[in-house]
Tab-separated table of C-alpha atoms in Angstrom:
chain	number	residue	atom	x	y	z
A	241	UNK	CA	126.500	72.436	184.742
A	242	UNK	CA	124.163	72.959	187.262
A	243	UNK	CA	120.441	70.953	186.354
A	244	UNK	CA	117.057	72.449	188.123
A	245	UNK	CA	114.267	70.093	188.664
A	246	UNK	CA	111.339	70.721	186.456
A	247	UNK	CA	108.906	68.042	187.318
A	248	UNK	CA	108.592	66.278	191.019
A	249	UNK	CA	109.212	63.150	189.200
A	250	UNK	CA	112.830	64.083	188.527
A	251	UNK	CA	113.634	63.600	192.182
A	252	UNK	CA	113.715	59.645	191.982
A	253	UNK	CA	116.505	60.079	189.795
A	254	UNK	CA	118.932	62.435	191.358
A	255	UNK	CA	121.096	62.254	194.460
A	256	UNK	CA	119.697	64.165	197.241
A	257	UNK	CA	122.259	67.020	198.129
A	258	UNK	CA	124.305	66.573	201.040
A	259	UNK	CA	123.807	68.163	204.469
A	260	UNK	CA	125.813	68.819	207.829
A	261	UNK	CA	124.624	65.692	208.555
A	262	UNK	CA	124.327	62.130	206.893
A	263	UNK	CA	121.065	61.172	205.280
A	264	UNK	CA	119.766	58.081	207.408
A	265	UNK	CA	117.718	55.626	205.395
A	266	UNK	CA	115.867	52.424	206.368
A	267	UNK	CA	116.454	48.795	205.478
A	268	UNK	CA	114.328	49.082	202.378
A	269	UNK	CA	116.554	52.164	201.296
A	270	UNK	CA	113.787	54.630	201.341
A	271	UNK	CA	115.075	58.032	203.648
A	272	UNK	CA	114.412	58.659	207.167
A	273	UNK	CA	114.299	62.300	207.183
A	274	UNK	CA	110.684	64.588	208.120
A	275	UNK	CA	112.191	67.504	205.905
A	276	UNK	CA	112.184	67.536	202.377
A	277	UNK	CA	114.235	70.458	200.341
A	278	UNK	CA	112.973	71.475	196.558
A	279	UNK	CA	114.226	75.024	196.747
A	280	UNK	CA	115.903	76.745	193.649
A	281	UNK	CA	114.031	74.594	191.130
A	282	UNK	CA	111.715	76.155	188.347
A	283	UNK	CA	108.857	73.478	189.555
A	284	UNK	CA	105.298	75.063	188.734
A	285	UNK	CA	103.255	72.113	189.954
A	286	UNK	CA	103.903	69.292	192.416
A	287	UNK	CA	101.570	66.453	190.015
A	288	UNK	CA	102.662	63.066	191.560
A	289	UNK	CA	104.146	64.416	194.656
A	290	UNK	CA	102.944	61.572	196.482
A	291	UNK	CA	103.679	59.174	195.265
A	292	UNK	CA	107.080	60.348	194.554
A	293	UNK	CA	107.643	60.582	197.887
A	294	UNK	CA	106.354	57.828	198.811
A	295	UNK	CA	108.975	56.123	196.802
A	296	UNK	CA	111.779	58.126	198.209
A	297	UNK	CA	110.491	58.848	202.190
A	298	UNK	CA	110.249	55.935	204.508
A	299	UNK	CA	107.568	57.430	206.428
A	300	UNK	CA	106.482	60.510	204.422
A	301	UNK	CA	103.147	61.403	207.010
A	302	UNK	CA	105.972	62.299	209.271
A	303	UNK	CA	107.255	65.497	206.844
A	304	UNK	CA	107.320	68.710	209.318
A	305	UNK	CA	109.477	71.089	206.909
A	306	UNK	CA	108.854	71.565	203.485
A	307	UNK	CA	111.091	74.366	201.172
A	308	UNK	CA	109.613	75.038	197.899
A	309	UNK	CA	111.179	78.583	197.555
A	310	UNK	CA	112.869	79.621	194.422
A	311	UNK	CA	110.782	77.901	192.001
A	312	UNK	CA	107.607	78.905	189.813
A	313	UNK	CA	104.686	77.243	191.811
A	314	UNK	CA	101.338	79.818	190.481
A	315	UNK	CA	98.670	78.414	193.137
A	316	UNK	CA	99.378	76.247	196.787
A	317	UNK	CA	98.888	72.269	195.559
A	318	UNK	CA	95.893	70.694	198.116
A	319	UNK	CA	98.332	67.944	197.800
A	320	UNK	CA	100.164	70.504	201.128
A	321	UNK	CA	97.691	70.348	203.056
A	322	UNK	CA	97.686	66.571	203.246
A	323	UNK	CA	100.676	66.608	205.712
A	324	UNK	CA	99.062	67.213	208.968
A	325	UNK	CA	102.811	67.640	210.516
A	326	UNK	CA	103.994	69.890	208.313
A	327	UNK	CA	104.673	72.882	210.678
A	328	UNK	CA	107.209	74.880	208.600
A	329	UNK	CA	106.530	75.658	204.966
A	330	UNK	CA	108.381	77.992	202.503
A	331	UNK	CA	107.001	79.313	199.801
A	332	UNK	CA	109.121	82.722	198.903
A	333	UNK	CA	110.317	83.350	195.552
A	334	UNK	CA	107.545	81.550	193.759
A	335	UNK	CA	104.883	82.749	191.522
A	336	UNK	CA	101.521	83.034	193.830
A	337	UNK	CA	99.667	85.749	192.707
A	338	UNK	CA	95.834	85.453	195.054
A	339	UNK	CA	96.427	85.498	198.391
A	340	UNK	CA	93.081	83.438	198.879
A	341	UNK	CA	95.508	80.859	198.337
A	342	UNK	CA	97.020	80.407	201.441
A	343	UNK	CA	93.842	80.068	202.795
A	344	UNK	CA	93.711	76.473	201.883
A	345	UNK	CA	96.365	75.703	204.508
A	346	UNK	CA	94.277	76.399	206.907
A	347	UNK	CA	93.467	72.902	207.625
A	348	UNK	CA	97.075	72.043	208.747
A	349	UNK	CA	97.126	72.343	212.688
A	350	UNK	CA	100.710	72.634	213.400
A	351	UNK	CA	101.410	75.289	210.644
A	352	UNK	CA	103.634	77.520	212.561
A	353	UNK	CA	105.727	79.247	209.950
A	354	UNK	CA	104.915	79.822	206.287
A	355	UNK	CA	106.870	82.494	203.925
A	356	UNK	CA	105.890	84.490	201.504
A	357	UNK	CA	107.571	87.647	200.326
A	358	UNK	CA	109.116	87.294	196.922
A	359	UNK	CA	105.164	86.329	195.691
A	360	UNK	CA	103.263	88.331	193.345
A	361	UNK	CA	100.729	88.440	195.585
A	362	UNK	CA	102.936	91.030	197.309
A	363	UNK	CA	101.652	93.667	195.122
A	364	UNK	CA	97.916	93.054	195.862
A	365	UNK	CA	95.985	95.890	197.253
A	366	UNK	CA	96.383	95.789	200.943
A	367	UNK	CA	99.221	93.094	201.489
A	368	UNK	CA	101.237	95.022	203.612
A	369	UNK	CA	98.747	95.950	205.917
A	370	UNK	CA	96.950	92.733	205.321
A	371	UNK	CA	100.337	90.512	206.325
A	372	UNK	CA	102.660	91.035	209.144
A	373	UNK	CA	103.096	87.381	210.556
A	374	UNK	CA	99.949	86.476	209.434
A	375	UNK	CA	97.061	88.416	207.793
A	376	UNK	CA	93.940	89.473	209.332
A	377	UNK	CA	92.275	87.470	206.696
A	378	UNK	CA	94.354	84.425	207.304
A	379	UNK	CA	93.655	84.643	210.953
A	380	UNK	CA	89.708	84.493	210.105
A	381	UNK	CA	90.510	81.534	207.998
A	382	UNK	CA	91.966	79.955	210.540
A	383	UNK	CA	89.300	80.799	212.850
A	384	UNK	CA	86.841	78.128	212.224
A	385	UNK	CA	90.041	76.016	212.479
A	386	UNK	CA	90.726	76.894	216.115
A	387	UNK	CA	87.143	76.540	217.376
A	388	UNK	CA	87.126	73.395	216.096
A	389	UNK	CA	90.123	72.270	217.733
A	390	UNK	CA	89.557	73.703	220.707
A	391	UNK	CA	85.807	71.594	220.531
A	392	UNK	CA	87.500	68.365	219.545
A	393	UNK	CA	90.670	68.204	221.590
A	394	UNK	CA	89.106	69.858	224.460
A	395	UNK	CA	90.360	67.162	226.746
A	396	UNK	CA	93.929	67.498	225.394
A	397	UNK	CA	93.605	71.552	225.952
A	398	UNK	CA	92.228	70.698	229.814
A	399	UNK	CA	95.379	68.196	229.954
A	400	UNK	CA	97.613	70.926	228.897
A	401	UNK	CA	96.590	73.667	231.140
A	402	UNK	CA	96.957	70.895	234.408
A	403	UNK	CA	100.022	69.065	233.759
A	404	UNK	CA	101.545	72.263	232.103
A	405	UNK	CA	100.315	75.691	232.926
A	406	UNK	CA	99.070	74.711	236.363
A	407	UNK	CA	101.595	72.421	237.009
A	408	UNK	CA	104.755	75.313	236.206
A	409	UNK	CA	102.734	77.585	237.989
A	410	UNK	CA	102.787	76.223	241.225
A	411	UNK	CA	106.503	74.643	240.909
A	412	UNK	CA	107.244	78.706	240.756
A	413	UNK	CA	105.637	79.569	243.411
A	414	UNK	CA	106.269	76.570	245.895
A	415	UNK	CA	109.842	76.199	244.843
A	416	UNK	CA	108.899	72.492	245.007
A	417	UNK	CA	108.665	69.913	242.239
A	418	UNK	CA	105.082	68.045	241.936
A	419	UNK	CA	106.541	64.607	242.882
A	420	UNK	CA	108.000	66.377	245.800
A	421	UNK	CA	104.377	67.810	246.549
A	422	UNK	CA	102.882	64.599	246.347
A	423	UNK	CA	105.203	62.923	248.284
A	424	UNK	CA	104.572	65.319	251.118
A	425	UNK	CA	100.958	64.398	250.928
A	426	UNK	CA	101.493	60.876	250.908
A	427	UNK	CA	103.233	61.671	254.050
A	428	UNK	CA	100.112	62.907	255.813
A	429	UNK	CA	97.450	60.781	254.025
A	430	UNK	CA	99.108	57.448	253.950
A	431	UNK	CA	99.642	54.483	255.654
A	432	UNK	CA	103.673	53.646	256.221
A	433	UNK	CA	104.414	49.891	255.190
A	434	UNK	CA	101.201	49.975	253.194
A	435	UNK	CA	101.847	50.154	249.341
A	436	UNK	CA	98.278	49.667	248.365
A	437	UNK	CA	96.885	52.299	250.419
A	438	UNK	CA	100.175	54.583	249.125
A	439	UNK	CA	99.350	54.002	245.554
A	440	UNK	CA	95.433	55.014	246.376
A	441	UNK	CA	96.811	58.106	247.930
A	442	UNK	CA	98.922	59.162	244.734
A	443	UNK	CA	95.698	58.431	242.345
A	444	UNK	CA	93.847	60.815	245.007
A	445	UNK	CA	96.176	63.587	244.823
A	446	UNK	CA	95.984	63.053	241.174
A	447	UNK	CA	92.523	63.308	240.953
A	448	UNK	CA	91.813	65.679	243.049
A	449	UNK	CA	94.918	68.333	243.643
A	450	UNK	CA	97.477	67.823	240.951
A	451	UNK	CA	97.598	65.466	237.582
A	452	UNK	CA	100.546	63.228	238.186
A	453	UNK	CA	100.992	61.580	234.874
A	454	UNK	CA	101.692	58.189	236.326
A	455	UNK	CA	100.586	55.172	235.088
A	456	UNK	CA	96.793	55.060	236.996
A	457	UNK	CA	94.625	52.253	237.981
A	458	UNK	CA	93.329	51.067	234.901
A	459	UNK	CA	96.952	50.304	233.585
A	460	UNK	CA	98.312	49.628	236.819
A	461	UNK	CA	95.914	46.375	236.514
A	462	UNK	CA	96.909	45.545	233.574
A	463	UNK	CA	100.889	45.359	234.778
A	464	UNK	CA	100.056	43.667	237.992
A	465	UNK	CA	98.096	41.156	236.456
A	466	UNK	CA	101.024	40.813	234.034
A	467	UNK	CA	103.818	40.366	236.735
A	468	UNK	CA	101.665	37.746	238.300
A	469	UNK	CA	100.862	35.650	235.297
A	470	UNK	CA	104.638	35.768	234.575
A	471	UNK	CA	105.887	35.529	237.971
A	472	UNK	CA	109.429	36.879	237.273
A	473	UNK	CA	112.689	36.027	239.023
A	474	UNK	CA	114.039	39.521	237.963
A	475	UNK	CA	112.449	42.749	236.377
A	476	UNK	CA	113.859	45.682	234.797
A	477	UNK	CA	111.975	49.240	235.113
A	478	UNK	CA	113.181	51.968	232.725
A	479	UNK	CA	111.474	55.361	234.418
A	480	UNK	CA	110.735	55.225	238.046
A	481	UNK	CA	109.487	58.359	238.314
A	482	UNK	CA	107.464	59.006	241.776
A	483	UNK	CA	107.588	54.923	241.896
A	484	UNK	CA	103.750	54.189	241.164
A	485	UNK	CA	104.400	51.212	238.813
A	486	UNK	CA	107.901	50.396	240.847
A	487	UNK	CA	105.481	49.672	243.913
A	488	UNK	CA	102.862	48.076	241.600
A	489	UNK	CA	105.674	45.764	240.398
A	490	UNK	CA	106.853	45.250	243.870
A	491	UNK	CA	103.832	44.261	245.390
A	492	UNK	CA	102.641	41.986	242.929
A	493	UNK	CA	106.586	40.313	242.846
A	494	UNK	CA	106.924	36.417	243.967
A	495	UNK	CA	109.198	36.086	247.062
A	496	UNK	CA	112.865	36.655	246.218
A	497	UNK	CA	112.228	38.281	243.222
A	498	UNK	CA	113.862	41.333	242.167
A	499	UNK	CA	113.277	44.642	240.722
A	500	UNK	CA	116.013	47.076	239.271
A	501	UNK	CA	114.388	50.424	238.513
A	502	UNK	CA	116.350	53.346	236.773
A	503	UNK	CA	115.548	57.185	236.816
A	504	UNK	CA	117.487	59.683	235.468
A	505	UNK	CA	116.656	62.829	236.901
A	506	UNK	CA	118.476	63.011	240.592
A	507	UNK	CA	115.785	64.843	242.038
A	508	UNK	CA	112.660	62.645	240.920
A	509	UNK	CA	115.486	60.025	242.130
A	510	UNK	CA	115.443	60.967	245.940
A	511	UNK	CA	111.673	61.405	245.873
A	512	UNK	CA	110.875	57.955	244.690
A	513	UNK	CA	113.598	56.068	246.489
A	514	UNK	CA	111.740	57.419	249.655
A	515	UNK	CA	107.961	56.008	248.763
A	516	UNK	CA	109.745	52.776	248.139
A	517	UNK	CA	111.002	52.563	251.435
A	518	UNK	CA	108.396	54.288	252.989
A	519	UNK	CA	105.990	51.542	251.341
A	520	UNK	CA	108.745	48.928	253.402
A	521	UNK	CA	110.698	47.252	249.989
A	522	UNK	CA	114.284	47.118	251.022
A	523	UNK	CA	117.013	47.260	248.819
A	524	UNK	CA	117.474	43.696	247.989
A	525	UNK	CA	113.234	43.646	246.699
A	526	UNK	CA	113.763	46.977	244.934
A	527	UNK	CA	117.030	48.682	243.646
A	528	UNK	CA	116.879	52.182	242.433
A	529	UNK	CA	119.784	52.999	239.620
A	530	UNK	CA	119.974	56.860	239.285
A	531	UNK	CA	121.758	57.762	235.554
A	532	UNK	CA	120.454	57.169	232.288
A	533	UNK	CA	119.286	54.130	230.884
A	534	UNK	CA	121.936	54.464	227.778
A	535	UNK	CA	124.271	54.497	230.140
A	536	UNK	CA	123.188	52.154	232.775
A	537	UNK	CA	122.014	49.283	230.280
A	538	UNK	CA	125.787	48.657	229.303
A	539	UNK	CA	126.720	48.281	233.188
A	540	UNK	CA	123.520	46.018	234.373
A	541	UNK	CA	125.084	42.367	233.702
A	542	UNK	CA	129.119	44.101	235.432
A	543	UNK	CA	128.121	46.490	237.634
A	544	UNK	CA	124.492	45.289	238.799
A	545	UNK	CA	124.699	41.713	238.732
A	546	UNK	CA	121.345	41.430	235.972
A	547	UNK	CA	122.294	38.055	233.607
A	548	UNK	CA	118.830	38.214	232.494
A	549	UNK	CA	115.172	40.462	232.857
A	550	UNK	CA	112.157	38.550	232.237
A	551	UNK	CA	110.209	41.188	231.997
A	552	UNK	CA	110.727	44.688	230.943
A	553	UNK	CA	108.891	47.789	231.842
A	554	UNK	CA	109.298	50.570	229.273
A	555	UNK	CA	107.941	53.900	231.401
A	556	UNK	CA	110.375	56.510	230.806
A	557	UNK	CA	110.687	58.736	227.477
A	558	UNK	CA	108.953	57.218	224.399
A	559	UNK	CA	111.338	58.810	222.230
A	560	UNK	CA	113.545	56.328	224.124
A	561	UNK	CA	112.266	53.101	223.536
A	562	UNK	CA	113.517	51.988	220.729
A	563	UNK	CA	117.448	52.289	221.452
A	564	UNK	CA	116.842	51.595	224.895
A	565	UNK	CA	115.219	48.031	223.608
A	566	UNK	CA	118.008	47.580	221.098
A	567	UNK	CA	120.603	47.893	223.628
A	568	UNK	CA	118.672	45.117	225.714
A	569	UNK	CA	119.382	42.948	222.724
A	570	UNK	CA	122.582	43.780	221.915
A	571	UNK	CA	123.805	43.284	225.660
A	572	UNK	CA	121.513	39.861	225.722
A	573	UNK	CA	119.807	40.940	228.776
A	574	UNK	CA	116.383	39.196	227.920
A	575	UNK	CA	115.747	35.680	227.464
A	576	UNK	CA	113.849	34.154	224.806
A	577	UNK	CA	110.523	34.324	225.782
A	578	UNK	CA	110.655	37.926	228.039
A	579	UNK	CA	108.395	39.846	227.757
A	580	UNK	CA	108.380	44.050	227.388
A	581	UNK	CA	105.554	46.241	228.557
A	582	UNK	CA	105.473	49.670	227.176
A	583	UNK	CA	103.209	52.407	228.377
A	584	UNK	CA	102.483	55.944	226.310
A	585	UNK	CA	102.865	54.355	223.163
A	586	UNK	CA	99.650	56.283	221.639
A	587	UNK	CA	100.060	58.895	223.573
A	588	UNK	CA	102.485	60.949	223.399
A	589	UNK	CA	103.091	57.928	221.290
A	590	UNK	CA	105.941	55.562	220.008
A	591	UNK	CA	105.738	54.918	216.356
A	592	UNK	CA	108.965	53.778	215.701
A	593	UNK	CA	109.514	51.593	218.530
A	594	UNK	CA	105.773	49.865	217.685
A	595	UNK	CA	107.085	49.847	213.731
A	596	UNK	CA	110.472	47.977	214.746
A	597	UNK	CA	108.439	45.596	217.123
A	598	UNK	CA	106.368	44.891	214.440
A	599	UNK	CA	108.359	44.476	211.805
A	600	UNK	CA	111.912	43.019	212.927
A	601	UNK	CA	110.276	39.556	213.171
A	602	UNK	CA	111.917	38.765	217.248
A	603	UNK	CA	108.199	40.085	219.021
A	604	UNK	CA	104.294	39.336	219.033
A	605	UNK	CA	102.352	42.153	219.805
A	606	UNK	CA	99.644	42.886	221.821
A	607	UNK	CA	98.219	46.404	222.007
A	608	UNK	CA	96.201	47.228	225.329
A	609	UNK	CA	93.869	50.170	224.564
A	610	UNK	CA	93.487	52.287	227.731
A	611	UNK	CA	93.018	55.913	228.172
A	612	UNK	CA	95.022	58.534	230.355
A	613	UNK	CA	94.416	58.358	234.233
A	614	UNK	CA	92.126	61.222	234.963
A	615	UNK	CA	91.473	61.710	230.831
A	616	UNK	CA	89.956	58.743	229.415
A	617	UNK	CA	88.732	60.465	226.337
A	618	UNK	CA	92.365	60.475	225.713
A	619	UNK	CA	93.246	57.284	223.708
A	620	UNK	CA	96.320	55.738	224.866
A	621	UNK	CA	97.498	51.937	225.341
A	622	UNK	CA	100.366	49.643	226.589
A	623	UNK	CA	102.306	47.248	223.832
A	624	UNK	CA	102.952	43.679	225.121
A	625	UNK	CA	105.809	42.367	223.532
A	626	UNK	CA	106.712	38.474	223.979
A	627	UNK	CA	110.600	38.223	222.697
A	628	UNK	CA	111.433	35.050	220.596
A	629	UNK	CA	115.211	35.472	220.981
A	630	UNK	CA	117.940	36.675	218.347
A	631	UNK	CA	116.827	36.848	214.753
């Protein structure tokens, strides 16, 4: 016998249903999952749907896709428009009979897709002109929503169109990468053996011809000053990218110190390896590792000759962080007492590398507010981690 859910609260008690993949959940049991499936229910109101899921999400901000289809919701709960995520929502097969309704999810910026058909509100006068992908009237509602945005994140919009649009643009129609561009001006605007004058070079070209997305000045402080408090025997770089914090590191390195620096991408590869000679670190100061760090890390104490990084420079893909710093432990490549420098972690942002680092007892934390080089209205920092060893 097959039993529908009539109240939200009935979720706590049932199994969830089983997918093409496993459910992961955290160490407190709750689910790690950002969609949540209540289709083919008769549900017709979501009353303590917080704090339901609360109970039964680990981090239930994070929900993206929501299906409520198939069940006998009248009106669109405000509770929705809560999740500012949520960017798929289906709602077909319900009960909704105004389509005023849907104007309350307005308010939700990364609404993309939202269903409908199957409604009541299908049979309203107009609703098949009204609604194609979105109706006329939906669009106005969402009007004051865009100007808003577009007043508010301005910055973010500028960001996009320089280190997206722009940035795709003339990759098209140079055939050439940016890093690849920038190196060539650092060939005609720099000084050879000189890696402060490089570096100034690459925050000009930044500034004033193409957004790099390197680390800047302001944070570029930050690490320097960080490498010379520390004074490290041996440092580990995950991203070189076009080598602005690699030659940051470098410079600010004690004699006979070492830097290993890995990049994925081939191509960025061959660009950066060249400013690092070109700023005159051989190979023995600065070692470039071209793969990817999941499969590098294993082969650093074998095949590279690291026992141990004292400090680690997290500048690749945030999304990365965390099992990139979990394989650090697991292989025991930092002493107690290391320390690990991550930079984006507010933005694009790192939440479940800062929750792990804050909660799995082995780091303290210090969070370096900064903003983005060329964008400072842009809020982003670097996380200072100090390792205490093993649990």
């Amino acid at each position: 016998m097959v039993e529908f859910w009539a109240s939200v609260t009935d979720l706590i008690s049932e199994e969830p249903r089983t997918g093409l993949r496993p459910l992961r959940h955290s160490k407190s049991g709750k689910s790690l999952t950002q969609a949540l499936w209540l289709n083919n229910n008769v549900l017709n109101e979501l009353k303590d749907f917080n704090q339901v899921i609360s109970q039964l999400l680990e981090y239930p901000g994070n929900l993206a896709w929501i299906d409520l289809s198939f069940n006998d919701l009248t009106s669109i709960d405000p509770v929705l428009t809560t999740f500012f995520n949520l960017s798929v929502l289906y709602l077909h097969g319900n009960s909704i009979q105004r389509l005023g309704e849907v104007n309350k999810l307005a308010i939700l910026p990364r609404l993309r897709s939202l269903t409908l058909h199957g409604n009541p509100i299908e049979e309203e006068k107009g609703y098949r002109t009204q609604v194609g992908t979105m109706s006329p009237a939906i669009a106005l509602a969402f009007l004051p929503l865009v100007v808003t945005l577009l007043v508010r994140y301005r910055h973010h919009f500028r960001l996009l169109v320089r280190s997206v649009l722009l940035r795709s643009l003339r990759d098209c129609l140079s055939e050439l990468r940016i890093e690849e561009r920038a190196f060539s001006y650092v060939l005609t605007h720099a000084l050879p053996g000189d890696p402060g004058h490089i570096l100034t070079t690459l925050d000009h070209w930044s500034s004033h011809c193409e957004y790099l997305s390197h680390m800047g000045p302001v944070k570029g402080q930050i690490l320097m000053r960080l490498v010379e408090e520390k004074a490290p025997a041996c440092v580990l770089e995950l991203g070189t990218y076009c080598a602005y914090s690699t030659l940051l590191i470098a410079r600010a390195l004690p004699a006979g110190s070492r830097l290993l620096t890995i990049e994925q991408d081939p191509r960025t590869a061959v660009v950066a390896e060249k400013l690092i000679r070109l700023a005159g670190f051989d190979e023995r100061t600065v070692e470039l590792i071209v793969g990817s760090t999941e499969e590098v890390i294993p082969r650093l104490r074998t095949q590279y000759q690291l026992s141990r990084a004292d400090l680690v420079v997290l500048a690749h893909r945030p999304r990365c962080y965390l099992r990139d710093l979990q394989l650090l432990e697991a292989h025991a490549l930092m002493p107690a007492g290391a320390t690990v420098l991550a930079d984006h972690v507010l933005f694009p942002g790192a939440p479940r590398f800062l929750q792990y680092a804050k909660s799995c007892g082995r780091y303290r934390c210090r969070l370096h507010h900064t903003g983005l080089p060329d964008f400072p209205a842009i809020k982003d920092g670097l996380v200072q981690l100090t390792y205490a060893g093993p649990g």
